[in-house]
Every structure is written in structure tokens, then in C-alpha cells.
mmCIF file of C-alpha atoms and ligand atoms in Angstrom:
data_model
loop_
_atom_site.group_PDB
_atom_site.id
_atom_site.type_symbol
_atom_site.label_atom_id
_atom_site.label_comp_id
_atom_site.label_asym_id
_atom_site.label_seq_id
_atom_site.Cartn_x
_atom_site.Cartn_y
_atom_site.Cartn_z
ATOM 1 C CA UNK A 37 0.000 0.000 0.000
ATOM 2 C CA UNK A 38 1.251 3.496 -0.782
ATOM 3 C CA UNK A 39 1.414 6.339 1.733
ATOM 4 C CA UNK A 40 -1.352 8.199 -0.022
ATOM 5 C CA UNK A 41 -3.630 5.178 0.296
ATOM 6 C CA UNK A 42 -3.379 4.935 4.077
ATOM 7 C CA UNK A 43 -6.060 7.277 5.425
ATOM 8 C CA UNK A 44 -5.390 9.679 8.250
ATOM 9 C CA UNK A 45 -6.935 8.403 11.453
ATOM 10 C CA UNK A 46 -8.772 11.625 12.177
ATOM 11 C CA UNK A 47 -10.647 11.348 8.891
ATOM 12 C CA UNK A 48 -12.797 8.623 10.493
ATOM 13 C CA UNK A 49 -12.754 10.105 13.999
ATOM 14 C CA UNK A 50 -16.474 9.696 14.728
ATOM 15 C CA UNK A 51 -16.709 6.142 13.426
ATOM 16 C CA UNK A 52 -13.598 5.131 15.393
ATOM 17 C CA UNK A 53 -14.922 6.793 18.554
ATOM 18 C CA UNK A 54 -18.105 4.774 18.244
ATOM 19 C CA UNK A 55 -16.177 1.497 17.796
ATOM 20 C CA UNK A 56 -14.021 2.291 20.848
ATOM 21 C CA UNK A 57 -17.069 3.098 22.980
ATOM 22 C CA UNK A 58 -18.957 -0.049 22.046
ATOM 23 C CA UNK A 59 -16.076 -2.537 22.441
ATOM 24 C CA UNK A 60 -16.543 -4.868 25.461
ATOM 25 C CA UNK A 61 -12.847 -4.500 26.283
ATOM 26 C CA UNK A 62 -9.746 -3.032 24.674
ATOM 27 C CA UNK A 63 -6.133 -4.155 24.341
ATOM 28 C CA UNK A 64 -3.839 -1.248 23.514
ATOM 29 C CA UNK A 65 -0.342 -2.253 22.388
ATOM 30 C CA UNK A 66 2.168 0.446 21.515
ATOM 31 C CA UNK A 67 5.724 0.691 20.252
ATOM 32 C CA UNK A 68 8.110 2.883 22.273
ATOM 33 C CA UNK A 69 10.797 4.716 20.229
ATOM 34 C CA UNK A 70 9.292 6.959 17.581
ATOM 35 C CA UNK A 71 5.773 6.288 18.877
ATOM 36 C CA UNK A 72 5.574 7.021 22.627
ATOM 37 C CA UNK A 73 9.002 8.669 22.786
ATOM 38 C CA UNK A 74 10.317 11.080 20.162
ATOM 39 C CA UNK A 75 13.348 9.800 18.232
ATOM 40 C CA UNK A 76 16.521 11.368 19.635
ATOM 41 C CA UNK A 77 20.120 11.280 18.391
ATOM 42 C CA UNK A 78 21.282 9.277 21.412
ATOM 43 C CA UNK A 79 18.946 6.334 22.045
ATOM 44 C CA UNK A 80 19.845 6.175 25.733
ATOM 45 C CA UNK A 81 18.353 9.652 26.132
ATOM 46 C CA UNK A 82 14.938 8.668 24.739
ATOM 47 C CA UNK A 83 12.068 9.340 27.123
ATOM 48 C CA UNK A 84 8.309 9.734 27.145
ATOM 49 C CA UNK A 85 7.103 13.311 27.388
ATOM 50 C CA UNK A 86 4.568 14.199 30.087
ATOM 51 C CA UNK A 87 1.924 14.623 27.362
ATOM 52 C CA UNK A 88 2.273 10.903 26.617
ATOM 53 C CA UNK A 89 2.802 9.638 30.154
ATOM 54 C CA UNK A 90 -0.325 11.240 31.606
ATOM 55 C CA UNK A 91 -2.904 9.733 29.243
ATOM 56 C CA UNK A 92 -1.039 6.407 29.284
ATOM 57 C CA UNK A 93 -1.216 6.229 33.093
ATOM 58 C CA UNK A 94 -4.875 7.175 32.881
ATOM 59 C CA UNK A 95 -5.530 4.409 30.331
ATOM 60 C CA UNK A 96 -3.630 1.818 32.375
ATOM 61 C CA UNK A 97 -6.020 2.358 35.288
ATOM 62 C CA UNK A 98 -9.208 1.918 33.312
ATOM 63 C CA UNK A 99 -11.475 -1.069 33.752
ATOM 64 C CA UNK A 100 -11.563 -3.338 30.698
ATOM 65 C CA UNK A 101 -8.511 -1.784 29.133
ATOM 66 C CA UNK A 102 -5.146 -3.564 28.914
ATOM 67 C CA UNK A 103 -1.996 -1.654 27.977
ATOM 68 C CA UNK A 104 1.215 -3.240 26.675
ATOM 69 C CA UNK A 105 4.398 -1.686 25.338
ATOM 70 C CA UNK A 106 6.172 -3.622 22.576
ATOM 71 C CA UNK A 107 9.728 -2.608 21.771
ATOM 72 C CA UNK A 108 13.044 -3.622 20.284
ATOM 73 C CA UNK A 109 14.694 -2.496 23.521
ATOM 74 C CA UNK A 110 15.756 -4.963 26.197
ATOM 75 C CA UNK A 111 12.914 -5.633 28.642
ATOM 76 C CA UNK A 112 14.606 -4.058 31.686
ATOM 77 C CA UNK A 113 15.592 -0.941 29.751
ATOM 78 C CA UNK A 114 12.054 -0.568 28.418
ATOM 79 C CA UNK A 115 10.413 -1.076 31.800
ATOM 80 C CA UNK A 116 12.681 1.464 33.445
ATOM 81 C CA UNK A 117 12.075 4.046 30.725
ATOM 82 C CA UNK A 118 8.286 3.691 30.791
ATOM 83 C CA UNK A 119 8.013 3.091 34.535
ATOM 84 C CA UNK A 120 4.286 2.435 34.700
ATOM 85 C CA UNK A 121 3.125 -0.369 36.996
ATOM 86 C CA UNK A 122 0.453 -2.859 36.075
ATOM 87 C CA UNK A 123 0.936 -2.839 32.311
ATOM 88 C CA UNK A 124 2.490 -5.426 29.996
ATOM 89 C CA UNK A 125 5.957 -5.152 28.501
ATOM 90 C CA UNK A 126 7.430 -6.978 25.507
ATOM 91 C CA UNK A 127 11.165 -6.355 25.117
ATOM 92 C CA UNK A 128 13.524 -7.436 22.362
ATOM 93 C CA UNK A 129 10.618 -7.480 19.885
ATOM 94 C CA UNK A 130 8.814 -9.881 22.186
ATOM 95 C CA UNK A 131 11.681 -12.294 22.910
ATOM 96 C CA UNK A 132 11.262 -11.182 26.528
ATOM 97 C CA UNK A 133 7.699 -10.879 27.744
ATOM 98 C CA UNK A 134 6.432 -9.551 31.059
ATOM 99 C CA UNK A 135 2.668 -9.835 31.032
ATOM 100 C CA UNK A 136 0.830 -9.950 34.314
ATOM 101 C CA UNK A 137 3.022 -11.672 36.876
ATOM 102 C CA UNK A 138 5.099 -13.895 34.650
ATOM 103 C CA UNK A 139 8.229 -13.097 32.796
ATOM 104 C CA UNK A 140 9.175 -15.386 29.949
ATOM 105 C CA UNK A 141 12.011 -15.864 27.483
ATOM 106 C CA UNK A 142 11.757 -18.668 24.924
ATOM 107 C CA UNK A 143 14.303 -21.372 25.858
ATOM 108 C CA UNK A 144 15.922 -21.415 22.435
ATOM 109 C CA UNK A 145 16.564 -17.674 22.754
ATOM 110 C CA UNK A 146 18.591 -17.713 25.966
ATOM 111 C CA UNK A 147 21.139 -20.064 24.364
ATOM 112 C CA UNK A 148 22.172 -17.190 22.105
ATOM 113 C CA UNK A 149 23.389 -14.825 24.825
ATOM 114 C CA UNK A 150 27.040 -15.916 24.479
ATOM 115 C CA UNK A 151 26.999 -15.498 20.696
ATOM 116 C CA UNK A 152 25.521 -11.993 21.040
ATOM 117 C CA UNK A 153 28.136 -11.122 23.692
ATOM 118 C CA UNK A 154 30.993 -12.230 21.426
ATOM 119 C CA UNK A 155 29.554 -10.362 18.439
ATOM 120 C CA UNK A 156 29.067 -7.145 20.382
ATOM 121 C CA UNK A 157 32.642 -7.112 21.657
ATOM 122 C CA UNK A 158 34.065 -7.858 18.197
ATOM 123 C CA UNK A 159 32.016 -5.038 16.662
ATOM 124 C CA UNK A 160 32.959 -2.604 19.417
ATOM 125 C CA UNK A 161 36.628 -3.276 18.664
ATOM 126 C CA UNK A 162 36.305 -3.058 14.896
ATOM 127 C CA UNK A 163 34.058 0.014 14.868
ATOM 128 C CA UNK A 164 35.845 1.900 17.640
ATOM 129 C CA UNK A 165 37.200 4.469 15.175
ATOM 130 C CA UNK A 166 33.871 5.271 13.535
ATOM 131 C CA UNK A 167 32.730 8.525 15.082
ATOM 132 C CA UNK A 168 29.175 8.447 16.455
ATOM 133 C CA UNK A 169 28.698 4.694 16.062
ATOM 134 C CA UNK A 170 27.455 2.864 19.132
ATOM 135 C CA UNK A 171 26.743 -0.800 19.709
ATOM 136 C CA UNK A 172 24.089 -1.627 22.224
ATOM 137 C CA UNK A 173 23.920 -5.088 23.718
ATOM 138 C CA UNK A 174 20.414 -6.114 24.626
ATOM 139 C CA UNK A 175 21.325 -9.554 25.922
ATOM 140 C CA UNK A 176 19.449 -11.658 23.391
ATOM 141 C CA UNK A 177 19.907 -9.203 20.523
ATOM 142 C CA UNK A 178 22.066 -6.184 19.696
ATOM 143 C CA UNK A 179 21.609 -2.870 17.927
ATOM 144 C CA UNK A 180 24.218 -0.904 15.983
ATOM 145 C CA UNK A 181 23.269 2.776 16.014
ATOM 146 C CA UNK A 182 24.365 4.956 13.101
ATOM 147 C CA UNK A 183 22.159 8.034 13.538
ATOM 148 C CA UNK A 184 25.173 10.113 14.541
ATOM 149 C CA UNK A 185 27.499 8.560 11.946
ATOM 150 C CA UNK A 186 28.312 10.650 8.843
ATOM 151 C CA UNK A 187 26.587 9.374 5.680
ATOM 152 C CA UNK A 188 29.854 8.432 3.961
ATOM 153 C CA UNK A 189 30.923 6.406 7.016
ATOM 154 C CA UNK A 190 27.697 4.408 7.248
ATOM 155 C CA UNK A 191 28.812 2.213 4.374
ATOM 156 C CA UNK A 192 31.939 1.284 6.324
ATOM 157 C CA UNK A 193 29.782 0.259 9.263
ATOM 158 C CA UNK A 194 27.679 -1.906 6.982
ATOM 159 C CA UNK A 195 30.742 -3.582 5.481
ATOM 160 C CA UNK A 196 32.283 -4.298 8.883
ATOM 161 C CA UNK A 197 28.957 -5.666 10.054
ATOM 162 C CA UNK A 198 28.575 -8.059 7.141
ATOM 163 C CA UNK A 199 32.161 -9.201 7.524
ATOM 164 C CA UNK A 200 32.267 -9.596 11.296
ATOM 165 C CA UNK A 201 28.893 -11.073 12.166
ATOM 166 C CA UNK A 202 28.890 -14.143 9.863
ATOM 167 C CA UNK A 203 32.464 -14.915 10.937
ATOM 168 C CA UNK A 204 31.214 -15.332 14.502
ATOM 169 C CA UNK A 205 27.989 -17.135 13.687
ATOM 170 C CA UNK A 206 26.515 -17.049 10.212
ATOM 171 C CA UNK A 207 23.090 -17.920 11.557
ATOM 172 C CA UNK A 208 22.721 -14.508 13.222
ATOM 173 C CA UNK A 209 20.272 -12.316 11.351
ATOM 174 C CA UNK A 210 21.124 -8.746 10.365
ATOM 175 C CA UNK A 211 18.317 -6.333 9.551
ATOM 176 C CA UNK A 212 18.076 -2.610 8.874
ATOM 177 C CA UNK A 213 15.825 -0.117 10.655
ATOM 178 C CA UNK A 214 15.733 3.681 10.948
ATOM 179 C CA UNK A 215 19.458 4.530 11.278
ATOM 180 C CA UNK A 216 20.061 1.218 13.021
ATOM 181 C CA UNK A 217 21.164 -2.301 12.258
ATOM 182 C CA UNK A 218 19.713 -5.065 14.377
ATOM 183 C CA UNK A 219 21.320 -8.406 15.127
ATOM 184 C CA UNK A 220 19.179 -11.235 16.339
ATOM 185 C CA UNK A 221 19.162 -15.001 16.693
ATOM 186 C CA UNK A 222 17.451 -17.003 13.939
ATOM 187 C CA UNK A 223 14.361 -17.583 16.004
ATOM 188 C CA UNK A 224 10.997 -17.146 14.412
ATOM 189 C CA UNK A 225 9.888 -14.331 16.677
ATOM 190 C CA UNK A 226 8.891 -10.758 15.962
ATOM 191 C CA UNK A 227 6.502 -8.043 17.137
ATOM 192 C CA UNK A 228 3.739 -10.040 15.453
ATOM 193 C CA UNK A 229 4.422 -13.033 17.750
ATOM 194 C CA UNK A 230 4.548 -10.634 20.699
ATOM 195 C CA UNK A 231 1.142 -9.225 19.774
ATOM 196 C CA UNK A 232 -0.283 -12.700 19.316
ATOM 197 C CA UNK A 233 0.954 -13.690 22.812
ATOM 198 C CA UNK A 234 -0.643 -10.537 24.242
ATOM 199 C CA UNK A 235 -3.939 -11.059 22.407
ATOM 200 C CA UNK A 236 -4.092 -14.709 23.490
ATOM 201 C CA UNK A 237 -4.691 -13.408 27.007
ATOM 202 C CA UNK A 238 -7.439 -11.012 25.944
ATOM 203 C CA UNK A 239 -11.118 -11.538 26.679
ATOM 204 C CA UNK A 240 -13.529 -12.691 24.011
ATOM 205 C CA UNK A 241 -14.740 -9.774 21.965
ATOM 206 C CA UNK A 242 -11.762 -7.591 22.851
ATOM 207 C CA UNK A 243 -10.863 -4.789 20.475
ATOM 208 C CA UNK A 244 -7.140 -4.697 19.641
ATOM 209 C CA UNK A 245 -5.199 -1.508 18.893
ATOM 210 C CA UNK A 246 -1.563 -1.251 17.814
ATOM 211 C CA UNK A 247 0.536 1.858 17.140
ATOM 212 C CA UNK A 248 4.055 1.833 15.722
ATOM 213 C CA UNK A 249 6.374 3.742 13.424
ATOM 214 C CA UNK A 250 9.033 1.421 12.019
ATOM 215 C CA UNK A 251 9.545 -1.574 9.778
ATOM 216 C CA UNK A 252 9.443 -4.071 12.692
ATOM 217 C CA UNK A 253 5.950 -2.794 13.565
ATOM 218 C CA UNK A 254 4.660 -4.102 10.250
ATOM 219 C CA UNK A 255 4.708 -7.646 11.735
ATOM 220 C CA UNK A 256 2.395 -6.380 14.472
ATOM 221 C CA UNK A 257 0.049 -4.730 11.959
ATOM 222 C CA UNK A 258 -0.061 -7.985 9.994
ATOM 223 C CA UNK A 259 -0.779 -10.000 13.170
ATOM 224 C CA UNK A 260 -3.693 -7.681 13.949
ATOM 225 C CA UNK A 261 -5.048 -8.086 10.430
ATOM 226 C CA UNK A 262 -4.894 -11.867 10.833
ATOM 227 C CA UNK A 263 -6.316 -11.979 14.363
ATOM 228 C CA UNK A 264 -9.904 -13.060 14.611
ATOM 229 C CA UNK A 265 -11.003 -9.908 16.421
ATOM 230 C CA UNK A 266 -11.895 -6.298 15.824
ATOM 231 C CA UNK A 267 -8.790 -4.178 15.497
ATOM 232 C CA UNK A 268 -7.315 -0.821 14.672
ATOM 233 C CA UNK A 269 -3.710 -0.543 13.475
ATOM 234 C CA UNK A 270 -2.052 2.839 13.207
ATOM 235 C CA UNK A 271 1.264 3.719 11.591
ATOM 236 C CA UNK A 272 2.984 6.778 13.037
ATOM 237 C CA UNK A 273 4.881 8.982 10.570
ATOM 238 C CA UNK A 274 5.477 8.611 6.861
ATOM 239 C CA UNK A 275 6.425 4.968 6.280
ATOM 240 C CA UNK A 276 5.472 4.595 2.623
ATOM 241 C CA UNK A 277 4.437 0.932 2.509
ATOM 242 C CA UNK A 278 2.387 -0.200 5.443
ATOM 243 C CA UNK A 279 -0.202 -2.793 6.383
ATOM 244 C CA UNK A 280 -1.750 -0.420 8.958
ATOM 245 C CA UNK A 281 -5.389 0.704 8.690
ATOM 246 C CA UNK A 282 -4.672 4.340 9.515
ATOM 247 C CA UNK A 283 -1.920 6.880 9.835
ATOM 248 C CA UNK A 284 -0.963 9.536 12.368
ATOM 249 C CA UNK A 285 1.308 12.025 10.632
ATOM 250 C CA UNK A 286 4.006 12.188 13.322
ATOM 251 C CA UNK A 287 4.974 11.145 16.847
ATOM 252 C CA UNK A 288 3.629 14.388 18.273
ATOM 253 C CA UNK A 289 0.122 13.333 17.214
ATOM 254 C CA UNK A 290 0.278 10.286 19.518
ATOM 255 C CA UNK A 291 -0.692 12.137 22.765
ATOM 256 C CA UNK A 292 -3.883 13.357 21.056
ATOM 257 C CA UNK A 293 -4.759 9.802 20.115
ATOM 258 C CA UNK A 294 -4.171 8.521 23.669
ATOM 259 C CA UNK A 295 -6.364 11.278 25.120
ATOM 260 C CA UNK A 296 -9.017 10.576 22.487
ATOM 261 C CA UNK A 297 -9.018 6.899 23.456
ATOM 262 C CA UNK A 298 -9.236 7.758 27.170
ATOM 263 C CA UNK A 299 -12.241 10.011 26.499
ATOM 264 C CA UNK A 300 -14.169 7.147 24.887
ATOM 265 C CA UNK A 301 -13.844 4.806 27.896
HETATM 266 MG MG1 MG B 698 9.608 2.640 16.886
#
């Protein structure tokens, strides 16, 4: 689907309000970076503005409404950054789940920690001279950040990545995001699986909502489309090809949506 074909959410405001009001219960799942928190040059400085936190806290306390944050960040990092009790968290694109009282990591994922450790230290050594490049270990996965790397140097990073990673373990998967490269074990798990795990716990007749801004969120949009329930998927920003139903033009439109949702319940 092309950008122009994805309607703006506010175009159908009244119809959406009515669907939200009449749903028996709601599951709201949201991405973090670029959706709840504005994208910043240094990822460890990302935080949720008060305009997002307030309606999110309000939503988390509502009867019949479940909130979950789904992110590429490590679970502990995500939880600390959001800091809201009583909501669900899916870290590492869902490889680490904390829903309700249990915290789970698929067994086949934890075996990869040593491989990720070795890869991260090799990359840190080999990319030490690239100004602005940082390598974040997330335990089960890793992220190479190039937002602050000069355009002409980004190619070097890519070359080093494709040389170094397969030499350590050629089963590790490398994928590109917004000014990042992600390394992950070859486990069939993505934000779509995370959403499915979250929705499996939902009540019959629940209405599912997902908001996200990046390529990894497309798996979540697709999972919503496939789920046998009413749903609303929203892409944030100008991703050209998306499976989402609606679009919010930018991250700063997200607080309005959260307040709008809170008003309907
Ligand atoms: Mg994002």
C-alpha cells in the first residue's frame, strides 16, 4: 500500500470513537521509540514526554482496558524508561515478555546470549574508530546505532557488520531499521508473535489496537489483520508501505490519540 492510500486516522474520527465506545474491552499495544518517545540522536536519552505519560497512566487504570508496550529495547531498559506499573511489557521485539506476573524468554533464545556477547565485543573493537557509532547489547539481541554517523561512514559500518557477524555465527540475522542495524538469533519471533501472545490473554470480543512507526511494527500490523477480532492498526509517521489501517502524521500526534481513546472509555 502506498502512503497516499493509508487514510489519516482523524478522517474517520467519529466512526472510530463509536467502535471504541462499544467494544466490550480493549487491548492497547504500543511501540516505544518513535511512537511514545520522540526519536533522539542518542537512544539512551529517549524518554516519554509528560503529554504521553499522563494519558497512558490514565488508560492503564481503566477497567476493561489492557496496555502493553512492545519494543526492540531490552525488557529491563524498556520497563525502566516507561516506569508504569500494572501494564504489559514486551522487550527485544517480544523475545522477553512480562505480562501480568510472569516473565518469559523462549528457551531457544537464551542459548544465544554468548553469541551476542561475542559479536558485540568484536564489533565494538572493529568500529571503535567510527565517530558516532554505538553498539548496544540487549542480551538476546544487539543494535548498531548509526544516527550520529556521517553518511559516507555508514557504508563502512555496513561492510564491517557483514564481515564480522557471519564470521562469529553465520546464523545470526542482520536487519536494517531507521538509522540502526539489528542483530538477532534465527528464532521465528517478531513483534507479530509478541502481539499474538498478548492477544491470546485477551477476553472474548476484545478490540485490539496497535501503534508503531518502524519496519518491525509491520509484523504487528499484519498479526492484527490476521487476528480473529476487531482491530485498529495505526502507523505513526510517513512509512510509505504499510499494512496499517490508519496513519498519524508524526509522533507528536500520539498524545492526542491517547487522550481521544481515554475520552471514549
Ligand atoms: Mg519505533
